[in-house]
Short mmCIF file of C-alpha atoms and ligand atoms in Angstrom, two decimals:
data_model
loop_
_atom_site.label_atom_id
_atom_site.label_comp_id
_atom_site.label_asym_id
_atom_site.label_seq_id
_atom_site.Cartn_x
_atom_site.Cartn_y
_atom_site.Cartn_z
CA UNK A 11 37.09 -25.94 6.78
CA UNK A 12 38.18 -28.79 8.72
CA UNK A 13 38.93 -31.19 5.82
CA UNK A 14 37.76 -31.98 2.65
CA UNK A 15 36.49 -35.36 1.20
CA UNK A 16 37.70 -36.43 -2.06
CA UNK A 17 35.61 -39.18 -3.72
CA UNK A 18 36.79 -41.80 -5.85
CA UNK A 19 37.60 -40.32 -9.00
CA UNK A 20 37.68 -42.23 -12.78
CA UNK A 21 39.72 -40.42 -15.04
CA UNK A 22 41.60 -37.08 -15.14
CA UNK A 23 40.82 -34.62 -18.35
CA UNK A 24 40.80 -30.90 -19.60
CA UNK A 25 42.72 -27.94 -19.22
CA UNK A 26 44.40 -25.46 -15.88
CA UNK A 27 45.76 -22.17 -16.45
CA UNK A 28 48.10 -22.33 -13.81
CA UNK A 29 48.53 -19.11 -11.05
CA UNK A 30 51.61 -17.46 -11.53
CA UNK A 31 54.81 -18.81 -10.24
CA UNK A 32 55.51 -18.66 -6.38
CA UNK A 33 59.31 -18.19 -6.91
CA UNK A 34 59.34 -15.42 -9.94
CA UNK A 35 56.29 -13.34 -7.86
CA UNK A 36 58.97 -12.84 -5.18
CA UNK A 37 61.34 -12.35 -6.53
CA UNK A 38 60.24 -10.40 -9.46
CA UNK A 39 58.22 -8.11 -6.31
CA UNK A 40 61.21 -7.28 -4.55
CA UNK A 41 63.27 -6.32 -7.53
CA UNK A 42 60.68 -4.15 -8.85
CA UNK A 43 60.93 -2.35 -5.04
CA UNK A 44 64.96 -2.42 -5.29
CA UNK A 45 64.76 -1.02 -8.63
CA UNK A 46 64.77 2.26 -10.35
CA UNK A 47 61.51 3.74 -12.09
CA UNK A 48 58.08 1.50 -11.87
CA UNK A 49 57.08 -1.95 -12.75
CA UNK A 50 54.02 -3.41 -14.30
CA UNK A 51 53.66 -7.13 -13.56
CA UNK A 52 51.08 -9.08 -14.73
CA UNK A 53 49.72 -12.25 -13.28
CA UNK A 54 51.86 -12.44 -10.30
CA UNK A 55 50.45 -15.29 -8.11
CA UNK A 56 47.84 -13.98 -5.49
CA UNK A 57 48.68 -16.52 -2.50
CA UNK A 58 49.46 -15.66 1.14
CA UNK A 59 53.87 -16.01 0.41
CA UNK A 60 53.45 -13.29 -2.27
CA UNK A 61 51.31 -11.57 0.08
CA UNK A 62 53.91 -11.52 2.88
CA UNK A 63 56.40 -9.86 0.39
CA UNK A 64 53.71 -7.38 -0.71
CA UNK A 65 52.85 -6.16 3.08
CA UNK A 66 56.38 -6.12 4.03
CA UNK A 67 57.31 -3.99 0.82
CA UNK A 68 54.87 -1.63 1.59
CA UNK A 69 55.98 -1.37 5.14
CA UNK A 70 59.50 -0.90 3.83
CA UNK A 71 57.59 2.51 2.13
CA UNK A 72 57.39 0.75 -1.34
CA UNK A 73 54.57 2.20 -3.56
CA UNK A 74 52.45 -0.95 -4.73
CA UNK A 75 49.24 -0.51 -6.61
CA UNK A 76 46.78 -3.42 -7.33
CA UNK A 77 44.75 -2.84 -10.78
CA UNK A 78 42.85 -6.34 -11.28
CA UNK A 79 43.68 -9.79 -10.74
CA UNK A 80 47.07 -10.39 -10.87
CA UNK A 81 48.65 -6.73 -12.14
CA UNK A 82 50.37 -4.60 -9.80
CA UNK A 83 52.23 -1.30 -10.04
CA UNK A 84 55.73 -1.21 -8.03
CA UNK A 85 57.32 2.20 -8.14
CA UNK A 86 60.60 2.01 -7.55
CA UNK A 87 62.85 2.88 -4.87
CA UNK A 88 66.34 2.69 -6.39
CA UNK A 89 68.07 0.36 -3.92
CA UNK A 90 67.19 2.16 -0.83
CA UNK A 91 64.09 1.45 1.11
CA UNK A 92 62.66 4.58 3.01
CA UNK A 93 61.46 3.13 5.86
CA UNK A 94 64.79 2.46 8.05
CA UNK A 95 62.78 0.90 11.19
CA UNK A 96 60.37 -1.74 10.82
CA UNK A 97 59.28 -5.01 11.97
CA UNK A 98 58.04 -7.46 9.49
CA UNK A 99 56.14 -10.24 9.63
CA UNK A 100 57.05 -12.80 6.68
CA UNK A 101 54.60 -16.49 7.82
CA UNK A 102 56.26 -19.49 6.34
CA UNK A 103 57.70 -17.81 2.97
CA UNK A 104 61.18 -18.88 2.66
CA UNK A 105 61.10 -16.60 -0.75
CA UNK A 106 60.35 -13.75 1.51
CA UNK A 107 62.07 -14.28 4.88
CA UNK A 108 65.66 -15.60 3.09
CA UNK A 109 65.81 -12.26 0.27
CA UNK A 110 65.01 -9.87 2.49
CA UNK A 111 67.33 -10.62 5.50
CA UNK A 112 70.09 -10.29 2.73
CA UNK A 113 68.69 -6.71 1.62
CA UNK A 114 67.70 -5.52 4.97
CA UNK A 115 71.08 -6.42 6.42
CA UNK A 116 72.39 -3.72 4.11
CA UNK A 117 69.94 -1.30 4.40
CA UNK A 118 71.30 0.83 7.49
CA UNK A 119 68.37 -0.18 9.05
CA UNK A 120 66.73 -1.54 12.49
CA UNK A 121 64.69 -4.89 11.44
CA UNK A 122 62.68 -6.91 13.46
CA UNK A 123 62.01 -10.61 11.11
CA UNK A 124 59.98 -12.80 12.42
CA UNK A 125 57.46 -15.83 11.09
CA UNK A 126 54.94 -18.65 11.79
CA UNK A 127 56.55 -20.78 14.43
CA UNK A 128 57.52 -23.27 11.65
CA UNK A 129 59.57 -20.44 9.89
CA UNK A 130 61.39 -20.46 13.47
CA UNK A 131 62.60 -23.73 13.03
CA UNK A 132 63.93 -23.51 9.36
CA UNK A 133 67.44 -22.85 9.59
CA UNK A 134 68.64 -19.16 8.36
CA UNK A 135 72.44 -19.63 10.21
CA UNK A 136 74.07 -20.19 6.97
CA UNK A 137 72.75 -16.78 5.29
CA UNK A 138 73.38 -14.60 8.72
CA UNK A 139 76.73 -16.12 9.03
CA UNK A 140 77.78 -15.07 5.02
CA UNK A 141 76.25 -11.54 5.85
CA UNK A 142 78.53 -10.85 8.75
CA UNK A 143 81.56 -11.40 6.96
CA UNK A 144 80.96 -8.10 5.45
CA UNK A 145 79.65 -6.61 8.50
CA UNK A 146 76.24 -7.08 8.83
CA UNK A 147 75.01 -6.81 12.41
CA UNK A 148 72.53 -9.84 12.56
CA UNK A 149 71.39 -10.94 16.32
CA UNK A 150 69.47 -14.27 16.86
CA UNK A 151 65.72 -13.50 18.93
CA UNK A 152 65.12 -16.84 19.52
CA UNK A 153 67.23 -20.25 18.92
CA UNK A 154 71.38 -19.38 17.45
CA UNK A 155 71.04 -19.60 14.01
CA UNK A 156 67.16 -19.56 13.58
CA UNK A 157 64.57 -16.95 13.07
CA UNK A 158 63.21 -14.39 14.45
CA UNK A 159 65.96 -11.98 13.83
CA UNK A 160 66.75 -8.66 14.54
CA UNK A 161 69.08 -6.17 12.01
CA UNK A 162 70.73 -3.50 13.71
CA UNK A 163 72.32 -0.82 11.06
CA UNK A 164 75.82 -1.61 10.25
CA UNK A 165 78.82 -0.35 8.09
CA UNK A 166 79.27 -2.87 5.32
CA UNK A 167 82.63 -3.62 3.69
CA UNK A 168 82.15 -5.40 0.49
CA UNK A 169 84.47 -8.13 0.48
CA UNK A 170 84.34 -11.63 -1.29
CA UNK A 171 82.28 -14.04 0.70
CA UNK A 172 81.06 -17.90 0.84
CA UNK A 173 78.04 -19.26 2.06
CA UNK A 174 76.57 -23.16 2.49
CA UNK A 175 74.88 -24.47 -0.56
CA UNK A 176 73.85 -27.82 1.24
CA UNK A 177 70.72 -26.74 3.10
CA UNK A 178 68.89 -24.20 1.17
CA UNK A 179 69.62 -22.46 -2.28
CA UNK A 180 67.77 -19.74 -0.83
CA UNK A 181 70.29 -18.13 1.09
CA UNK A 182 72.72 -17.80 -2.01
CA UNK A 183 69.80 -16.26 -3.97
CA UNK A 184 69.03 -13.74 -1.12
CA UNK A 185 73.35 -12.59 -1.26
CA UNK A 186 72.79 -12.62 -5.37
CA UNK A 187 70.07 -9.96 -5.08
CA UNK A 188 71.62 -8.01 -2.36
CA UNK A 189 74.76 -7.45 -3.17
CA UNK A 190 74.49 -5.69 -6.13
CA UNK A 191 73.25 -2.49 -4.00
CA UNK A 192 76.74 -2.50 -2.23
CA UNK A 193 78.09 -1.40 -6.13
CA UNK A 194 81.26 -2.89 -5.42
CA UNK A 195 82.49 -5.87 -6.61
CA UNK A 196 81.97 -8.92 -4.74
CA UNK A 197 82.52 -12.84 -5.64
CA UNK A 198 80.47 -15.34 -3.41
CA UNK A 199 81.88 -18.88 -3.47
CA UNK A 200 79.57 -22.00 -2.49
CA UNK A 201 81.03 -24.45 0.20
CA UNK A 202 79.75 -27.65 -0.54
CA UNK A 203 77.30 -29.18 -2.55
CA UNK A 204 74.69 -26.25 -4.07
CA UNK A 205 71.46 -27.88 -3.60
CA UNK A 206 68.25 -26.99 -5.61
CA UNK A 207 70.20 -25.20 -8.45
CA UNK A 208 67.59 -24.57 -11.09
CA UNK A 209 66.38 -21.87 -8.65
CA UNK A 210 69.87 -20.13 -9.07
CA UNK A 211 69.48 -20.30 -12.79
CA UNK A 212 66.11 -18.97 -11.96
CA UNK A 213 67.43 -15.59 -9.78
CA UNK A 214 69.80 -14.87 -12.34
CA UNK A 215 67.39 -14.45 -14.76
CA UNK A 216 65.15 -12.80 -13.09
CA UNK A 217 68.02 -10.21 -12.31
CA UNK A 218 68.98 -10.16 -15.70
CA UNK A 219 65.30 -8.48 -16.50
CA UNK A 220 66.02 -6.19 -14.16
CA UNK A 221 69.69 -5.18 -15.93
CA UNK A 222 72.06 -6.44 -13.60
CA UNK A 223 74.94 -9.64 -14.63
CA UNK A 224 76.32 -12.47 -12.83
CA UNK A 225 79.33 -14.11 -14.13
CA UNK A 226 79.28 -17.44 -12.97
CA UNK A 227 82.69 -19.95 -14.09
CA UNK A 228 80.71 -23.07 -12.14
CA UNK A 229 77.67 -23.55 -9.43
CA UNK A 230 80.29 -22.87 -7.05
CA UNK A 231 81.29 -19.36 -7.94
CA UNK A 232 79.56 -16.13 -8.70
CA UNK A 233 80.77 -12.34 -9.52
CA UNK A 234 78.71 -9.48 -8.88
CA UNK A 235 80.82 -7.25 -11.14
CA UNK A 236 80.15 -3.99 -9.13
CA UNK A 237 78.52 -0.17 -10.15
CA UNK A 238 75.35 -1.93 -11.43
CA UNK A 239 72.22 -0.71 -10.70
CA UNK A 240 68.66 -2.53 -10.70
CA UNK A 241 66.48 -0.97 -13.53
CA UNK A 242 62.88 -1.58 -14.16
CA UNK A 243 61.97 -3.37 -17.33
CA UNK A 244 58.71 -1.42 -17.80
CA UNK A 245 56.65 -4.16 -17.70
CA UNK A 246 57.33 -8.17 -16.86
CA UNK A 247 54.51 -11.46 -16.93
CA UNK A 248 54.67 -13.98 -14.19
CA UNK A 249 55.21 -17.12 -15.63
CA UNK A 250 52.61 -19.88 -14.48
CA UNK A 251 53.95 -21.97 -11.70
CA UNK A 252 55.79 -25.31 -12.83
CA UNK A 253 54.95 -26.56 -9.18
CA UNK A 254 51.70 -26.39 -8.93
CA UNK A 255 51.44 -28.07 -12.46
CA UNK A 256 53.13 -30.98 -11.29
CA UNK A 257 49.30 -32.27 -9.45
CA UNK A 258 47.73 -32.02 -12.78
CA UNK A 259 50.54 -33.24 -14.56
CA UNK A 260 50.86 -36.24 -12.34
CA UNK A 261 46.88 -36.89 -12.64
CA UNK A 262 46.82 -36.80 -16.06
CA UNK A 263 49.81 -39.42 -15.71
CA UNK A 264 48.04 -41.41 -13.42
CA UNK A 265 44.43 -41.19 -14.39
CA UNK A 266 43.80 -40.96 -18.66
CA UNK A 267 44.22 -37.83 -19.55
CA UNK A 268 45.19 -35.49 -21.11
CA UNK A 269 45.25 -32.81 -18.81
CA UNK A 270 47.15 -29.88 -20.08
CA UNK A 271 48.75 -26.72 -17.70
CA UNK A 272 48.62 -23.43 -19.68
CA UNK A 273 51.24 -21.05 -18.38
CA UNK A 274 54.61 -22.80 -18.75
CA UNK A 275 56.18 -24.54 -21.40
CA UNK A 276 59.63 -25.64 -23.09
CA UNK A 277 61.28 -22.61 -22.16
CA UNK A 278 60.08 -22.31 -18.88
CA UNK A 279 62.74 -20.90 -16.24
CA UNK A 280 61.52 -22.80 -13.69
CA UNK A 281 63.50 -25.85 -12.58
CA UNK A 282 60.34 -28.18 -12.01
CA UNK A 283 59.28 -28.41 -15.37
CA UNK A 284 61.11 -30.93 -15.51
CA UNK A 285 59.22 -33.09 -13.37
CA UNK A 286 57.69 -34.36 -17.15
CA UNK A 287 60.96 -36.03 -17.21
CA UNK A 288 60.25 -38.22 -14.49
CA UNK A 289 56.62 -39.03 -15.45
CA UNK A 290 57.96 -39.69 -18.85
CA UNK A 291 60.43 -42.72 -17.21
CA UNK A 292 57.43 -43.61 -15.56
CA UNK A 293 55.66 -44.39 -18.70
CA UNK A 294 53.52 -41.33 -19.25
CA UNK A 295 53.02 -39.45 -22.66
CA UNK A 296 54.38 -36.07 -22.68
CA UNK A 297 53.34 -33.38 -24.94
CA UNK A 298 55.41 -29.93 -24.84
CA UNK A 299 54.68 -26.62 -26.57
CA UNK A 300 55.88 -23.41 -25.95
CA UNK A 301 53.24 -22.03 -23.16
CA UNK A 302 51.81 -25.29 -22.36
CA UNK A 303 52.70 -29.02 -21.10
CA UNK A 304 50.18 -31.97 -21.67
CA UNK A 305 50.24 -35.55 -20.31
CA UNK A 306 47.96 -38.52 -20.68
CA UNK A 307 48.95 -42.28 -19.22
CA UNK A 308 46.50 -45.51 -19.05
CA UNK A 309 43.41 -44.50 -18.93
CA UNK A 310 42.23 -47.22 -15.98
CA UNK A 311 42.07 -45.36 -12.78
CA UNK A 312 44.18 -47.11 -9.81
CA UNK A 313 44.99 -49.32 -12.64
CA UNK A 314 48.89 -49.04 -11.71
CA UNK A 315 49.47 -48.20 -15.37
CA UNK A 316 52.68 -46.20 -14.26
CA UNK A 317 56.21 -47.68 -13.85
CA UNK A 318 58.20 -47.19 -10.49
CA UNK A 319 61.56 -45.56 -10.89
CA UNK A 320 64.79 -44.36 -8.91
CA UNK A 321 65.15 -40.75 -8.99
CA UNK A 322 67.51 -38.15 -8.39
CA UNK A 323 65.31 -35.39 -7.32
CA UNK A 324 68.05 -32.46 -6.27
CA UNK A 325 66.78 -30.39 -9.14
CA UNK A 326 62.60 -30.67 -8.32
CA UNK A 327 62.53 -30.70 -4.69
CA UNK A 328 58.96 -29.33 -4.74
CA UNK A 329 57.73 -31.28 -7.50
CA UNK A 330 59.48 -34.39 -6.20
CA UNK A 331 56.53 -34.72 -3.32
CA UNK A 332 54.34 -35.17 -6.31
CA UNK A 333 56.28 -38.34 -7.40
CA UNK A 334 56.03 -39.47 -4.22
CA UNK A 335 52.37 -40.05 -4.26
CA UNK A 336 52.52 -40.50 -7.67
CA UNK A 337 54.11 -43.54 -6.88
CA UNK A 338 51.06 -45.38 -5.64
CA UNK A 339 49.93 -45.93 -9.08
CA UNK A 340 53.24 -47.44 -10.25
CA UNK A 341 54.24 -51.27 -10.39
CA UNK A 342 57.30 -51.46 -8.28
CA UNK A 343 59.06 -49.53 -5.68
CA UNK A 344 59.82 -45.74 -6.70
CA UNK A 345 62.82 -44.01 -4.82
CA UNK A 346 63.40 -40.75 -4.64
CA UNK A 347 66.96 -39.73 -4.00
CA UNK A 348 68.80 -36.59 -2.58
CA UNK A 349 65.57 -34.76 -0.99
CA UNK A 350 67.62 -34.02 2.32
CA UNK A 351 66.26 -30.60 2.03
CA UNK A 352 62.97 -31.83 2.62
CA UNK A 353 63.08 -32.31 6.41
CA UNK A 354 63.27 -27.98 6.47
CA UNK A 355 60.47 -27.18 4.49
CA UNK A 356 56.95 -26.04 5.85
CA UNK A 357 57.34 -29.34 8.05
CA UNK A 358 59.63 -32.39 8.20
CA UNK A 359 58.56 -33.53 4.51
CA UNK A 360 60.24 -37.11 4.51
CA UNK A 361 58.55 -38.15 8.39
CA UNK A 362 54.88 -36.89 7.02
CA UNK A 363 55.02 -38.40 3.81
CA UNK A 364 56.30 -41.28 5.70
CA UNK A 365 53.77 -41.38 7.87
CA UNK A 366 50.62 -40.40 5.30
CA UNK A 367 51.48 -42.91 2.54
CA UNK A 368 51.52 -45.99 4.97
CA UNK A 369 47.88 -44.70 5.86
CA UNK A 370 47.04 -45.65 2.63
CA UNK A 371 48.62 -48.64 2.78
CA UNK A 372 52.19 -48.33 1.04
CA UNK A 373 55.34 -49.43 2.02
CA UNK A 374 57.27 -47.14 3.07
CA UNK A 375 61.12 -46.62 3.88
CA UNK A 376 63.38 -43.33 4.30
CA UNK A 377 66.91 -42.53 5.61
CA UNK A 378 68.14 -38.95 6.07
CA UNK A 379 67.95 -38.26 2.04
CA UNK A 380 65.59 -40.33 0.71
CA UNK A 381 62.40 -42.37 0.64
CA UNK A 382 61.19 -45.82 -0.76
CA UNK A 383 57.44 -46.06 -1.90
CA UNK A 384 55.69 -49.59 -2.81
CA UNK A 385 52.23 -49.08 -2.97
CA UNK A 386 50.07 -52.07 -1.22
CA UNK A 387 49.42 -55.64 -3.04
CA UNK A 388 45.90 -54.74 -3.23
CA UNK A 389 43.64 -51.64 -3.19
CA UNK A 390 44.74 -48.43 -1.45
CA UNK A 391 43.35 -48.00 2.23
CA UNK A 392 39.93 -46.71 1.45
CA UNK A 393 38.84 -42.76 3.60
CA UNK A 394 42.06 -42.68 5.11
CA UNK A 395 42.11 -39.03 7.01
CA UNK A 396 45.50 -37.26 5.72
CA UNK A 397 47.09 -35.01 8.24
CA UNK A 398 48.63 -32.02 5.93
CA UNK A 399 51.16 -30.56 8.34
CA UNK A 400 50.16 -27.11 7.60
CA UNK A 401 52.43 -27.71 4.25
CA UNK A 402 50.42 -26.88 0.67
CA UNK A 403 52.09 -29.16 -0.76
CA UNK A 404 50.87 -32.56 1.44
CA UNK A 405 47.35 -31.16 0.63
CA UNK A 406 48.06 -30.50 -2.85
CA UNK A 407 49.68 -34.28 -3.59
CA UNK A 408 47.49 -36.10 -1.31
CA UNK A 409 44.82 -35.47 -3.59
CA UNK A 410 45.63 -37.55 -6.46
CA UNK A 411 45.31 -40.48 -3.67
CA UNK A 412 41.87 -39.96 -5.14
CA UNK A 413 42.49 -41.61 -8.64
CA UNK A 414 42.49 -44.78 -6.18
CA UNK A 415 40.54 -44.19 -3.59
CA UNK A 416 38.07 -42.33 -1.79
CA UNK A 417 40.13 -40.00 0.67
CA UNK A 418 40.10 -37.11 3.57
CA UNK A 419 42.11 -34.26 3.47
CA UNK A 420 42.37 -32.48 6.81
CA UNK A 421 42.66 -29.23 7.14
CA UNK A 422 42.84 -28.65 2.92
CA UNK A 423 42.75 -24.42 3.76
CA UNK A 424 46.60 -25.08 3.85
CA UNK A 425 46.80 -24.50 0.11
CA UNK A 426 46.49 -20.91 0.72
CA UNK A 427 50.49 -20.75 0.94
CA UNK A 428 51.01 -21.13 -2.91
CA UNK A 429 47.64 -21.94 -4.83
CA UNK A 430 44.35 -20.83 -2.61
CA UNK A 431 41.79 -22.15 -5.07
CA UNK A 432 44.02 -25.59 -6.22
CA UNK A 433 40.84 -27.72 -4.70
CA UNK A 434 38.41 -25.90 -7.17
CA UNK A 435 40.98 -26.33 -9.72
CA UNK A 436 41.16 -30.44 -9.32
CA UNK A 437 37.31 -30.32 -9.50
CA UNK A 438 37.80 -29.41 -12.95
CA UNK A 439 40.17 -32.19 -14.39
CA UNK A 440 38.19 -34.91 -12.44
CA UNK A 441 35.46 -37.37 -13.97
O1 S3P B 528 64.25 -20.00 -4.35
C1 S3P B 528 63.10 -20.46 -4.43
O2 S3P B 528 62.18 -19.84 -5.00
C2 S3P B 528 62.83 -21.78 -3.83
C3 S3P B 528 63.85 -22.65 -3.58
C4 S3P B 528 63.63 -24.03 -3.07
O3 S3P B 528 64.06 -24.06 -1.73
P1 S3P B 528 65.51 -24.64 -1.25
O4 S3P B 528 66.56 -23.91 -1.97
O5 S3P B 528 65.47 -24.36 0.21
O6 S3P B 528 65.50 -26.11 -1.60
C5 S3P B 528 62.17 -24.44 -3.14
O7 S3P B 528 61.94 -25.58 -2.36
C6 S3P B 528 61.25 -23.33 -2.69
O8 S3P B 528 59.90 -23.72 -2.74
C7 S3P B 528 61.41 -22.11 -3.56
C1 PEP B 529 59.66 -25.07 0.30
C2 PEP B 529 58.66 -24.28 -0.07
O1 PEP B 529 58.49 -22.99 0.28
P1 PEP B 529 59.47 -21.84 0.76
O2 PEP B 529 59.53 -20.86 -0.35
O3 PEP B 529 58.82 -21.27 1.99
O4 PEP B 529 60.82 -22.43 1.06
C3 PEP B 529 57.60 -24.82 -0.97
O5 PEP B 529 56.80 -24.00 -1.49
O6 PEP B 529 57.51 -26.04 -1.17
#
C-alpha cells in the first residue's frame, strides 16, 4: 500500500487492548534464551523488531515454539548459545541489534550483525568501545563506530567498565544483560548524562524476573554482583505497550473521548506511561486503574481544546513524537525539550517532524535538542501527503492530524516495526 487516506474525523471513543510491549518482548525473548529451563510468555508483541530477535534466537540454536497468538515456548540455553558461527540479520531493531552485540561479544563466537541501511547509520561506537575494555574483539564492516559488525571469539577479562549514557540507553542495557554470564563481578559506570532512563528501570526488572540483581547507588553506577545465573520464571505476560497507547491516549485528549488502552496501568514498568502526565498539563482528563489508562478532553474536534506546554521529554522519547502532533490541537506554542536522541532513531526524528508539521501548516522551530510547535491561525492544511520516513512512529502520530483534517499517509505499511494492525486499530476509536 502506497498510502493511506485518513478522512476528517469528529470525535475519538471506545476501547484498544494494546499489543504487547516492544521493549519487554525483547528483552523478555532473549532472557528466556540466556536462561536456564523454559519460558512461557504470553502476549509478547507480534511485530517485525520482535521478529528479528525471534529469527536470530533461533539461528543462535534457541528452541522457540509458537502456540497461538502471542504465546511462545523458549527453552533455555543456560547462558551459552550453541550455535558459535552465525550471521544475523536484526532490520531497524535497536532492542535487538544493541543486546545482542553485548551477548554475542561474549559468546566465543564468530558474528556477522548487520541491519536495514538505517540501522547502519545509528551509532553502536559507544557499546563496542565499553565491550573491548574487557576484551571483546569487535571489528567495524562498514563506517568506524557503526553497524554492520563482525565478532570474532575473544578471551574476556571481567573488569569494571564505563560506557556513554548520552546517545542511547540501549547500549548500557545490552552490558546489564550480558554481563551477568561472565559470573564475575563487574561495576559499569555511566559517563555523562544517562539518557532515556525509565528503560534502565525497565531492564532491571525484567532481569529481576529472571533472578538476577543489580545494585545500583545512582543512574550513574551499576554492580553486577557476580556467580548469578539467569533462571526462568516458568511463565511471564507481556505487558501492553505504553507507546503505542500514547496515539489513542492523545486522541482521546484531542478529540472527546474517552478512549481507554487495556494492557497497562498505574504500575506499568514502562517509562511512557507517563506521557498522561503531559496530556494532563495540557488540560486533558486522566483516568488510571490498575490494567488500564483512560482520557477524554473537549469534545469539539480541531477545536484546540488542549493547552500548549514546555516539556522535558528525556524520560518519553517515543511517546514525546506523540506530543508533538498533539500539539496542533493546543492554543499556544508546545516545546518539547531534551529529545537529542531523536535525530538516531529509525530516521532523523526532529528534521521530519520538522518538515511534516509545517505541511500542515504549523510553525515550526528546532535546534539540536528540541522543537517548537504553533499550530496555524486558522485550519490545518487540508490532504497534506505525509512522508513517514520508514519510522512507525511518523505514521502512527501523523494520524491524529485527522481530528483536524482530512490527511495522506504515505507509505502507512511502516507500522509493521512495532504495531502492524495500529491503522485497523484507529478505525475503531474514530466517529
Ligand atoms: O531500551 C529500549 O527498549 C528502548 C530505549 C529507547 O531508546 P534510546 O535509549 O536509544 O533512547 C527507546 O527509544 C526505544 O524505542 C526502546
Ligand atoms: C527508537 C525506536 O526503536 P529502536 O528500538 O529500534 O531504538 C522506537 O521504537 O521508537
Amino acid at each position: 500500500m502506497k498510502w493511506l487516506d485518513l478522512p476528517l474525523t469528529h470525535s475519538a471513543m471506545g476501547q484498544i487492548h494494546l499489543p504487547g510491549s516492544k521493549s519487554i518482548s525483547n528483552r523478555v525473548l532473549l532472557l528466556s534464551a540466556l536462561a536456564e529451563g523454559i519460558t512461557d510468555i504470553s502476549n509478547l508483541l507480534e511485530s517485525d523488531d520482535t521478529e528479528r530477535m525471534l529469527e536470530a534466537l533461533k539461528i543462535l540454536g534457541v528452541t522457540i515454539e509458537h502456540s497461538n497468538a502471542g504465546r511462545y515456548i523458549v527453552t533455555g540455553c543456560a547462558g551459552d548459545f550453541p550455535v558459535k558461527s552465525a550471521r544475523l540479520f536484526l532490520g531497524n531493531a535497536g532492542t535487538a541489534f544493541r543486546p545482542l552485540t553485548a551477548v554475542l561479544a561474549l559468546m566465543r563466537g564468530h558474528y556477522y550483525l548487520t541491519g536495514v541501511p538505517r540501522m547502519h547509520e545509528r551509532p553502536v561506537g559507544d557499546l563496542v568501545d565499553a565491550l573491548r575494555q574487557i576484551g571483546a574483539a569487535i571489528t567495524y564492516l562498514g563506517q568506524e563506530r557503526f553497524p554492520p559488525l563482525e565478532i570474532h571469539p575473544a578471551d574476556i577479562h571481567p573488569a569494571d567498565i564505563s560506557v556513554n549514557g548520552n546517545i542511547s540507553s540501549q547500549f548500557l542495557s545490552g552490558l546489564l544483560m550480558a554481563l551477568p554470564l561472565t559470573g564475575q563481578p563487574v561495576t559499569i559506570s555511566v559517563n555523562g548524562v544517562l539518557i532515556s532512563q525509565p528503560y534502565i528501570a525497565l531492564t532491571i526488572a525484567q532481569m529481576a524476573h529472571f533472578g538476577v540483581q543489580v545494585e545500583r547507588a545512582s543512574w550513574q553506577r551499576f554492580t553486577l554482583p557476580g556467580s548469578q545465573v539467569y533462571r526462568s520464571p516458568a511463565t511471564i505476560a507481556v505487558e501492553g505497550d505504553a507507546s503505542s497507547a500514547s496515539y489513542f491516549l492523545a486522541a482521546g485528549a484531542i478529540a472527546g473521548g474517552p478512549v481507554r488502552v487495556v494492557g497497562v496501568g498505574q504500575d506499568s514498568y514502562q517509562g511512557d506511561v507517563r506521557f498522561v502526565e503531559a496530556l494532563e498539563a495540557m488540560g486533558a482528563h486522566i483516568r488510571i486503574g490498575d490494567t488500564w489508562i483512560e482520557t477524554s478532553g473537549s469534545h469539539e474536534s480541531g477545536s484546540r481544546g488542549l493547552k500548549a506546554i514546555d516539556f522535558d521529554c528525556n524520560h518519553i522519547p517515543d511517546a514525546a513524537m506523540t506530543l508533538a502532533v498533539t500539539a496542533l490541537f493546543a492554543q499556544g506554542t508546545t516545546t518539547l525539550r531534551n529529545i537529542a536522541s531523536w535525530r538516531v532513531k529509525e530516521t532523523d526524528r526532529i528534521a521530519a517532524m520538522s518538515t511534516e508539521l509545517r505541511k500542515l501548516g504549523a510553525q515550526v522551530e528546532s535546534g539540536d535538542d528540541f522543537l517548537r510547535v504553533t499550530p496555524p491561525d486558522g485550519s490545518l492544511v487540508p490532504n497534506a501527503a505525509i512522508d513517514t520516513y520508514d519510522d512507525h512512529r511518523m505514521a502512527m502520530c501523523f494520524s491524529l492530524a485527522s481530528f483536524g483534517v482530512s490527511v495522506r499517509i504515505n507509505d502507512p505499511l511502516c507500522v509493521a516495526k512495532t504495531f502492524p494492525d495500529y491503522f485497523e486499530k484507529f478505525a475503531e476509536i474514530t466517529r
